[in-house]
Short mmCIF file of C-alpha atoms and ligand atoms in Angstrom, two decimals:
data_model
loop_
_atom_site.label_atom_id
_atom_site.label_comp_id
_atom_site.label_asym_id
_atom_site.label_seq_id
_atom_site.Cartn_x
_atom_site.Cartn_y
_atom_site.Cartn_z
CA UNK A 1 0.00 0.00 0.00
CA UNK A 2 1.42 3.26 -0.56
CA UNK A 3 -0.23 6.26 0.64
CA UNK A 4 0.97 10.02 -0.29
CA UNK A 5 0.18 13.11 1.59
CA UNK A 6 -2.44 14.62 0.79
CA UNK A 7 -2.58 18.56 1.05
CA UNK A 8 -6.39 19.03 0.04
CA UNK A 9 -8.37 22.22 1.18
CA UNK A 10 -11.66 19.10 0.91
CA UNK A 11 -12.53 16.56 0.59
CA UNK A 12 -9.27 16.23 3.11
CA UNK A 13 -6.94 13.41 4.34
CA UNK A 14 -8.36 11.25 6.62
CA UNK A 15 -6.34 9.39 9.95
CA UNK A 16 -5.12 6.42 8.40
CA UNK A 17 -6.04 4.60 11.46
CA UNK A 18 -9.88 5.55 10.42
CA UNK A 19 -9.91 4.34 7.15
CA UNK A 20 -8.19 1.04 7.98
CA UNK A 21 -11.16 0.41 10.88
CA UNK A 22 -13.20 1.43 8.31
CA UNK A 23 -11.92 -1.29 5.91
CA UNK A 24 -11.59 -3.97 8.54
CA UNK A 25 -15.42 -3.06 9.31
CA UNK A 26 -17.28 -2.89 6.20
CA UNK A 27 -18.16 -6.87 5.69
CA UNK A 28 -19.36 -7.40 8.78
CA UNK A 29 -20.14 -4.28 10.96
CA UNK A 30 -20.55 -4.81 14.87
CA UNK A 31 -21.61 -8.74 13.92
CA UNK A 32 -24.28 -8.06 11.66
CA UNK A 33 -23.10 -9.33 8.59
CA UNK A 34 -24.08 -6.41 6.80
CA UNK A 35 -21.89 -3.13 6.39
CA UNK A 36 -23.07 0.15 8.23
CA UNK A 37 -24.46 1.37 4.88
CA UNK A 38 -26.67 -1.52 4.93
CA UNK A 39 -28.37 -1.00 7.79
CA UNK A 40 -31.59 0.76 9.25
CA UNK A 41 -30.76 4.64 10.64
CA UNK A 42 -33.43 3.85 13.07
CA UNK A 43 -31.95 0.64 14.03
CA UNK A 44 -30.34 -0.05 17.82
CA UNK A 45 -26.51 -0.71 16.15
CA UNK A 46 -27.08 2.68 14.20
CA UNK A 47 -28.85 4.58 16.75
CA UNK A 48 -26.05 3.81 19.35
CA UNK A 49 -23.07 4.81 16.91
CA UNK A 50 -25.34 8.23 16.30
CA UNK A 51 -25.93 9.23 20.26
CA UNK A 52 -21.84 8.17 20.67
CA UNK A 53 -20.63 10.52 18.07
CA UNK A 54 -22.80 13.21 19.28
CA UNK A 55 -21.39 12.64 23.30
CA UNK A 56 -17.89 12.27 22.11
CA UNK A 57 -18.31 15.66 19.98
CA UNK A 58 -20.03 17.42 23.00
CA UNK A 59 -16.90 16.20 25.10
CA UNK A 60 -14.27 17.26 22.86
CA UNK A 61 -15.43 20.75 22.69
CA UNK A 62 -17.15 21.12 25.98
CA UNK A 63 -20.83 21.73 24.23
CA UNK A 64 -22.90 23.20 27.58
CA UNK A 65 -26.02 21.36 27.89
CA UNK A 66 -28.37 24.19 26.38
CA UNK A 67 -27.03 23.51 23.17
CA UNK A 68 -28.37 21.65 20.46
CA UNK A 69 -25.48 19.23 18.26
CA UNK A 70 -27.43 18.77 14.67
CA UNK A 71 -26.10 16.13 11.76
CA UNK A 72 -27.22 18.16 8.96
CA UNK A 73 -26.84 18.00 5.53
CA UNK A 74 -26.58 20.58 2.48
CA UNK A 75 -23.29 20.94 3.45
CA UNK A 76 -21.76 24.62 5.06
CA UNK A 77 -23.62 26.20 1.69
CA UNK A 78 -26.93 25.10 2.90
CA UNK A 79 -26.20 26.63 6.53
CA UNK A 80 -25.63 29.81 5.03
CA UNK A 81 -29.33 29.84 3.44
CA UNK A 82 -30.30 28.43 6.82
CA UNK A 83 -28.70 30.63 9.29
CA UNK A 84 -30.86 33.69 7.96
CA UNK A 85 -34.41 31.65 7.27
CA UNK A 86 -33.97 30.53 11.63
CA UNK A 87 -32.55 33.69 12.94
CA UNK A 88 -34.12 36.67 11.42
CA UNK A 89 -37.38 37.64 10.03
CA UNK A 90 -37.46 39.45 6.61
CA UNK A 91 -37.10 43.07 8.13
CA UNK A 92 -34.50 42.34 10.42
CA UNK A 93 -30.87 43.81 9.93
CA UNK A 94 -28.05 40.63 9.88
CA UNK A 95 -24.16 41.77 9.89
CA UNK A 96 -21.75 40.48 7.63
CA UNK A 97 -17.57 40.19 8.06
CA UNK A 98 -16.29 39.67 4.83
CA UNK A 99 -13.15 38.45 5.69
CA UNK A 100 -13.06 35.74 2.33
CA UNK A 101 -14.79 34.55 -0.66
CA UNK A 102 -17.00 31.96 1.83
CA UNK A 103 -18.28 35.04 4.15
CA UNK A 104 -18.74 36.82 0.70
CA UNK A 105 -21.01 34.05 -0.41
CA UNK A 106 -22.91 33.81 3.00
CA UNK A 107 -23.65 37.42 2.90
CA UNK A 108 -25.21 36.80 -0.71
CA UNK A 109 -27.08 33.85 0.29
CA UNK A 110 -28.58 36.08 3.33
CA UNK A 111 -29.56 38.75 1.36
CA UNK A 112 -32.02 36.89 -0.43
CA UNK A 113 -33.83 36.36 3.19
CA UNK A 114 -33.37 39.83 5.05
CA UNK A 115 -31.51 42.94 5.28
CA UNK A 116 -27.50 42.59 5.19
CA UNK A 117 -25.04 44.62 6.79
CA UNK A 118 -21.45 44.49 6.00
CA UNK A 119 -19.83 44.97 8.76
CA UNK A 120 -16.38 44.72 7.33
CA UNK A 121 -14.76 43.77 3.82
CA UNK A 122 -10.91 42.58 3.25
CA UNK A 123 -11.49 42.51 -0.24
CA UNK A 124 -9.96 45.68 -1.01
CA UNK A 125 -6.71 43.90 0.24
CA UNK A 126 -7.73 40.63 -1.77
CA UNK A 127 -8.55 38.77 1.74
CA UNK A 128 -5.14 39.15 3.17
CA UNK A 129 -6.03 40.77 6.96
CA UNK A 130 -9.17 41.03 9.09
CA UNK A 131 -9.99 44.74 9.37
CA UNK A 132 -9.74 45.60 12.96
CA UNK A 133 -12.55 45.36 15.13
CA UNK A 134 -12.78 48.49 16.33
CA UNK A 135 -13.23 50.30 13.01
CA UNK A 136 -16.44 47.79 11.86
CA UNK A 137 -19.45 48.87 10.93
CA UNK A 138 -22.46 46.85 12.89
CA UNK A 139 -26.00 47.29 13.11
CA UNK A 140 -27.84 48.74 16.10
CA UNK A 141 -29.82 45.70 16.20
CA UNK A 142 -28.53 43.12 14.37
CA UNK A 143 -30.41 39.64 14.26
CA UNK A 144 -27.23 38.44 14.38
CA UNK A 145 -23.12 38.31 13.69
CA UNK A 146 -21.86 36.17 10.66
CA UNK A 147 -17.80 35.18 10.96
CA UNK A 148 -15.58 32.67 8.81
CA UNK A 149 -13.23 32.25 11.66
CA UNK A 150 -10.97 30.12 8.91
CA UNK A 151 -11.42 31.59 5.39
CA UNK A 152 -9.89 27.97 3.76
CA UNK A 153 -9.42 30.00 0.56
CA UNK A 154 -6.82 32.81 1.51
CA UNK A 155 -5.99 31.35 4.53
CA UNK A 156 -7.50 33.85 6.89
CA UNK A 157 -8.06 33.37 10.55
CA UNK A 158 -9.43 34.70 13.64
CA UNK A 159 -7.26 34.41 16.54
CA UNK A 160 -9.94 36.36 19.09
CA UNK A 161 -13.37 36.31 18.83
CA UNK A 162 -15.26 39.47 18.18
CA UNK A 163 -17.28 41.23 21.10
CA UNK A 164 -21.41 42.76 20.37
CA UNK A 165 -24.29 41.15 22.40
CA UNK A 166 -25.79 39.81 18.90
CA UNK A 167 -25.51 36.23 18.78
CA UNK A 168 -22.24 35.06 16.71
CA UNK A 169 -22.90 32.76 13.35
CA UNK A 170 -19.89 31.00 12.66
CA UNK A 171 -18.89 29.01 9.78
CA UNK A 172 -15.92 26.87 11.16
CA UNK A 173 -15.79 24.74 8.40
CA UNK A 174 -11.88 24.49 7.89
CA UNK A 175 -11.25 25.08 11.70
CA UNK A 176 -13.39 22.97 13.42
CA UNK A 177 -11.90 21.16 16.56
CA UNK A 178 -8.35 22.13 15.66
CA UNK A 179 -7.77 24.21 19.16
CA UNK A 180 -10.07 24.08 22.23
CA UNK A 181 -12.68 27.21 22.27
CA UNK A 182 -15.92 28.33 24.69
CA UNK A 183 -18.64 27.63 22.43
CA UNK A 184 -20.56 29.73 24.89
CA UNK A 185 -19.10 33.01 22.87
CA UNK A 186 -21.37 31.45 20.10
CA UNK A 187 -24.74 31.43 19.21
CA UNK A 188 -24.45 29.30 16.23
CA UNK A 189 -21.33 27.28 14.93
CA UNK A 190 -21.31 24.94 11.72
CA UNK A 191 -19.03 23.27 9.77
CA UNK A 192 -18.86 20.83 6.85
CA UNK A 193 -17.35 17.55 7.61
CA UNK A 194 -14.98 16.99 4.79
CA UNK A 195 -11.97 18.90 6.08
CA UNK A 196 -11.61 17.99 10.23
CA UNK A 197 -14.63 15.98 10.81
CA UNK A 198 -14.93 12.90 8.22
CA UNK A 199 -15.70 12.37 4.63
CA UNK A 200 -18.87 14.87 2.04
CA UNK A 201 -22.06 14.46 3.23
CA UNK A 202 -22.88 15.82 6.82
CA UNK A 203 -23.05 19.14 8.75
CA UNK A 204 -22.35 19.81 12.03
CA UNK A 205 -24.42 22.66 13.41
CA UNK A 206 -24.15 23.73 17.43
CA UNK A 207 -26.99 26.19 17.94
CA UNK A 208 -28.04 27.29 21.21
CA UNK A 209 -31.61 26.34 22.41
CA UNK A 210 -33.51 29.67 22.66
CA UNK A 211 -31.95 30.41 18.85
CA UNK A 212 -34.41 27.54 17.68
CA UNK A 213 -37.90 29.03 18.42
CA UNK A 214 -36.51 32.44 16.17
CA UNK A 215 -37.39 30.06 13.02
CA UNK A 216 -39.37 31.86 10.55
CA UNK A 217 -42.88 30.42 9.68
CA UNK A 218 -43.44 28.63 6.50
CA UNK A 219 -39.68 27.56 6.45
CA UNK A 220 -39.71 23.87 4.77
CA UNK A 221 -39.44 21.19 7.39
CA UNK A 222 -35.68 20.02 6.65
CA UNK A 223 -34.67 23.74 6.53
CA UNK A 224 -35.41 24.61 10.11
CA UNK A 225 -32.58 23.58 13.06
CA UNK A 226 -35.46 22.76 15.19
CA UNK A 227 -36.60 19.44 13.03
CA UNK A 228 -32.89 18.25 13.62
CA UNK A 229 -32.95 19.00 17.31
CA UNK A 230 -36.34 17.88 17.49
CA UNK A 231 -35.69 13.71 16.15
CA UNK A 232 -31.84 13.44 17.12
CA UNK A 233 -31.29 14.65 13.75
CA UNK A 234 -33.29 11.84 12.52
CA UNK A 235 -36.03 14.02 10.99
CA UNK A 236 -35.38 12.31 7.21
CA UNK A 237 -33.15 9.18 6.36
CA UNK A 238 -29.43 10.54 7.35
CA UNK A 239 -26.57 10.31 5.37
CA UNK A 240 -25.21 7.29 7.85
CA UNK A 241 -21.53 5.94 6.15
CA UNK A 242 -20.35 9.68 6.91
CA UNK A 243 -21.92 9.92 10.47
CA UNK A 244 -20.05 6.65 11.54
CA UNK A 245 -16.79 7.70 9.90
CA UNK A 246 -17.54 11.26 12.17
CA UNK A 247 -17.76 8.84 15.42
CA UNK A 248 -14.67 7.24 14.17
CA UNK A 249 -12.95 10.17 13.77
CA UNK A 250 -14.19 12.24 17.01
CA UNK A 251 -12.90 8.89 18.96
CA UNK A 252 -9.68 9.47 17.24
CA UNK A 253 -9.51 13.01 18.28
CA UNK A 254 -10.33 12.01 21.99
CA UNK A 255 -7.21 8.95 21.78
CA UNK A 256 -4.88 11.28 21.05
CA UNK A 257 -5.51 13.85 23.90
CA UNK A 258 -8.24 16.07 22.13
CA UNK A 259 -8.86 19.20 21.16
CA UNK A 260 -5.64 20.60 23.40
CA UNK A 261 -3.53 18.32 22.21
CA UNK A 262 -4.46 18.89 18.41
CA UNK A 263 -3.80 22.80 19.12
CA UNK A 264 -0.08 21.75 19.83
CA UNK A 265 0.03 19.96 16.73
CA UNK A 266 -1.69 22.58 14.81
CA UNK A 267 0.36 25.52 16.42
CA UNK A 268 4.03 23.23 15.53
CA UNK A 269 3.15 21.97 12.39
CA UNK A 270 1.74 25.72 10.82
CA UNK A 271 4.93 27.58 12.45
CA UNK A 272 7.17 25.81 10.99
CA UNK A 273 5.64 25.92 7.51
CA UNK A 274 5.36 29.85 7.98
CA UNK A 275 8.98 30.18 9.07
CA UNK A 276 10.35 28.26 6.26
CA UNK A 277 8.52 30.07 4.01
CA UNK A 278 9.23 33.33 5.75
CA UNK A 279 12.59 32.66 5.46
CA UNK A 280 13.10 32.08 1.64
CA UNK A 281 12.55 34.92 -1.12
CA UNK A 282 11.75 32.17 -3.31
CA UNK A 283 8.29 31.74 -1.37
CA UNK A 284 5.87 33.95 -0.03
CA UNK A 285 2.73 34.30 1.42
CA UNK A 286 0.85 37.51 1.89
CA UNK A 287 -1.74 37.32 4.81
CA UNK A 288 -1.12 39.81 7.69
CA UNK A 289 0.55 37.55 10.46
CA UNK A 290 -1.69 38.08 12.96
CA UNK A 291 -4.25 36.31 11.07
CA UNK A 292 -2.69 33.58 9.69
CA UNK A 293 -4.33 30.29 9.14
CA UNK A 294 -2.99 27.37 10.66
CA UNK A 295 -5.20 25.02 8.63
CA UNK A 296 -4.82 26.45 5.15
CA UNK A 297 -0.75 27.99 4.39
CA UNK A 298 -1.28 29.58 0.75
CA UNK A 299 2.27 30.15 -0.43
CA UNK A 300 3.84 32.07 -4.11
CA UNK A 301 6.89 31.12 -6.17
CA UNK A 302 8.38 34.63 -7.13
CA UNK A 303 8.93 33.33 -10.76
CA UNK A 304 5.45 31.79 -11.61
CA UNK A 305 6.71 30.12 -14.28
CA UNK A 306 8.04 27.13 -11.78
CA UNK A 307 4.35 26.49 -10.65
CA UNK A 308 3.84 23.33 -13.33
CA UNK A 309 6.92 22.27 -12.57
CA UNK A 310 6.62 22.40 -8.52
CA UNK A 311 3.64 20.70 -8.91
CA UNK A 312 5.24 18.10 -10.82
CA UNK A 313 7.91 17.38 -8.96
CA UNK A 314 5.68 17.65 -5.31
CA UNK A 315 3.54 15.07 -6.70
CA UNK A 316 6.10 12.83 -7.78
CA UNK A 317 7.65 13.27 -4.46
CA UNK A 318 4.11 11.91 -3.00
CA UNK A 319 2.88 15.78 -1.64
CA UNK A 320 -0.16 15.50 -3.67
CA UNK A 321 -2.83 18.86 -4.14
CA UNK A 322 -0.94 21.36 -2.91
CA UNK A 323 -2.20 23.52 -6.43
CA UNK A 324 -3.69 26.70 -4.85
CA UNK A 325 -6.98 28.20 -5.50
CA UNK A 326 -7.71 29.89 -8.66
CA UNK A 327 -8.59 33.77 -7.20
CA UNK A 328 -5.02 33.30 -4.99
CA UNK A 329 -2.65 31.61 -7.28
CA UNK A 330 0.61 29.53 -6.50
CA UNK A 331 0.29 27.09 -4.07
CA UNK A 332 -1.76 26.09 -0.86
CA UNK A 333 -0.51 23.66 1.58
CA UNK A 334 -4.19 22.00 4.02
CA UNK A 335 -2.83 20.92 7.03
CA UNK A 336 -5.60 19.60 8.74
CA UNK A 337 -5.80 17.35 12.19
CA UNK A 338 -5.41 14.62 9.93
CA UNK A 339 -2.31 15.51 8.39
CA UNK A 340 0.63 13.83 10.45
CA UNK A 341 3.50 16.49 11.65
CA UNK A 342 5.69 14.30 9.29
CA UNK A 343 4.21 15.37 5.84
CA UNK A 344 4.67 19.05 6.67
CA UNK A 345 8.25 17.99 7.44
CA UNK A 346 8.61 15.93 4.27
CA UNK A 347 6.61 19.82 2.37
CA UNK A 348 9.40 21.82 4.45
CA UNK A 349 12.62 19.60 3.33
CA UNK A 350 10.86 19.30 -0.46
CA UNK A 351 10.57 23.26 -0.61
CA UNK A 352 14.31 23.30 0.29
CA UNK A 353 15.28 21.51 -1.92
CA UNK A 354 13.75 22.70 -5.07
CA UNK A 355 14.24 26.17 -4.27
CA UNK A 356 18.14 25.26 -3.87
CA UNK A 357 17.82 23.58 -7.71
CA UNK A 358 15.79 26.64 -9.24
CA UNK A 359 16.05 29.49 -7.05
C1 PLP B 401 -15.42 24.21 2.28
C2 PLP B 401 -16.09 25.37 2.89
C3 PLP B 401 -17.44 25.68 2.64
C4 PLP B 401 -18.29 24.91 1.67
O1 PLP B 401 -18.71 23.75 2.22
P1 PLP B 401 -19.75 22.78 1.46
O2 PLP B 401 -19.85 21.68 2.44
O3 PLP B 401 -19.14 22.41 0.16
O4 PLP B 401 -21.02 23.52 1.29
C5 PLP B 401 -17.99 26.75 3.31
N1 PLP B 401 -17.28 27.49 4.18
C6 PLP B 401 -15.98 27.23 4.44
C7 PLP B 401 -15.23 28.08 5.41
C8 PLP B 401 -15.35 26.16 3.81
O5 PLP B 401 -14.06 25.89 4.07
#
């Protein structure tokens, strides 16, 4: 077997430990003789895997007990649809911090359902810093705050979490269990699973209680948080291959010391991949530092031409996807939970040395 490393922004590496229970499970799941995508959502062998994930999640990031832990689906894109059509009514004021393209596209969503506020835009800098605070511009009375704490394209991040009585929205997506944080500072957090959580498929949403009964009337049944918390998020058949692969992966998280111990990793593996880049004039990368991503390091060749051919020779070196995104250019290194402190090691010593054969 060989495997590579995989920088993907998502669908993301997975522990290999995960996908080789996974493997070892799929004949014959928990005795049944059938695999876990062959059985009933409703059944006890399901049923128990679902209530596990959810008490392993709440453990790992300390969910208090008047919050609700949805499986949803739609993906983050649905949630920013969602987040408007159970929080505000059609005349009510929502703020916006445009701190990336996916804040960008929640605003737009939102607008379709009430009135938006931009708070704040870092698109006059292309995405590359989070304006501070103290010069936003927020609504009186704002239904609510919407934040991308991890903008996965740029490679954005909030390291403090903004201030306001309005509830906070935010779309953790790309930063979801990679450092311990007080989900009390948030009304609503959610997150698509395919870059920390498991594979496409399922969203987590964390909502506080009293949030749920702001639903608007006349909002279709799967599009209200309340159906979720209402059936154990059981309201429709759920998508139940990713939801076990979420246990397996929360349990993961929990063997190797949580949340706190990931935020070591995290902090080790994304300094060291900043310095080395910081250190070279061959690579750059142009977010503010105090606001750096430690999930998703975009980095530039000064000659562009050597993209192709870093790419080439990364991938034949087994660092696979490390392409950036189209609106950023150059390249972009996703260093999820999943990827081992090795493979950003192996990206370090492989930037090294093709820098000291072109540069
Ligand atoms: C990947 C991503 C999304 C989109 O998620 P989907 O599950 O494809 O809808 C939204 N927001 C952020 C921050 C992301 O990283």
């Amino acid at each position: 077997m060989s495997r590579v490393y995989n920088f993907s922004p998502g669908p993301a590496t997975l522990p290999l430990e995960v996908l080789e229970t996974i493997r070892n499970d799929i004949p014959d799941w928990c005795g049944t003789g059938m695999s876990v995508m062959e059985v009933s959502h409703r059944g006890k062998d399901f049923t128990k895997v679902a209530a596990h994930a959810e008490a392993t999640l709440r453990e790992l990031m300390g969910v208090p007990d008047d919050y609700s832990v949805l499986f949803c689906q739609g993906g983050a894109t649905l949630q920013m649809a969602m987040a408007p059509l159970n929080l505000a009514g059609p005349d009510d004021t929502v703020d916006y911090v445009l701190t990336g393209s996916w804040g960008k596209k929640a605003a737009g969503e939102a607008g379709k359902f009430c009135k938006v506020n931009i708070a704040a835009d870092a698109s006059d800098r292309n995405f590359t810093y989070i304006p501070d605070e103290s010069a936003w511009a927020r609504a009186d009375d704002a239904a609510y705050l919407h934040i991308t704490p991890n903008e996965t394209i740029a490679g954005v991040e909030f390291h403090f979490v903004p201030g306001g009585d309005a509830p906070i929205v935010a779309d953790m997506s790309s930063n979801i269990l990679s450092r311990p944080i007080d989900v009390r500072d948030y009304g609503v957090i959610y997150a698509g699973a395919q870059k920390n959580i498991g594979p496409a498929g399922i969203t987590l949403v964390i909502v506080r209680n009293d949030l749920l009964e702001r639903v608007r009337p006349n909002t279709p049944h799967l599009l209200t948080w309340k159906s979720y918390a209402d059936s154990d998020s059981m309201t429709n058949t759920p998508p139940t291959f990713t939801w076990y692969v979420a246990d397996l992966v929360f349990q993961w998280l929990k063997d190797r010391g949580g949340v706190e111990a990931m935020a070591e990793v995290n902090q080790r593996k994304s300094s060291r991949l900043y310095a080395a880049i910081d250190a070279s004039d061959f690579y750059s990368n142009p977010v503010a530092e105090d606001c750096r991503s430690r999930m998703n390091v975009p980095f530039i060749l000064a000659d562009d031409g050597l993209d192709a051919t870093f790419l080439e020779e990364s991938a034949a070196a087994g660092l696979v996807n490390l392409k950036g995104h189209r609106s950023v250019g150059g390249m972009r290194a996703s260093i999820y939970n999943a990827m081992p402190e090795e493979g950003v090691d192996t990206l370090i010593a492989f930037m090294a040395e093709f820098e000291r054969k072109y540069g």
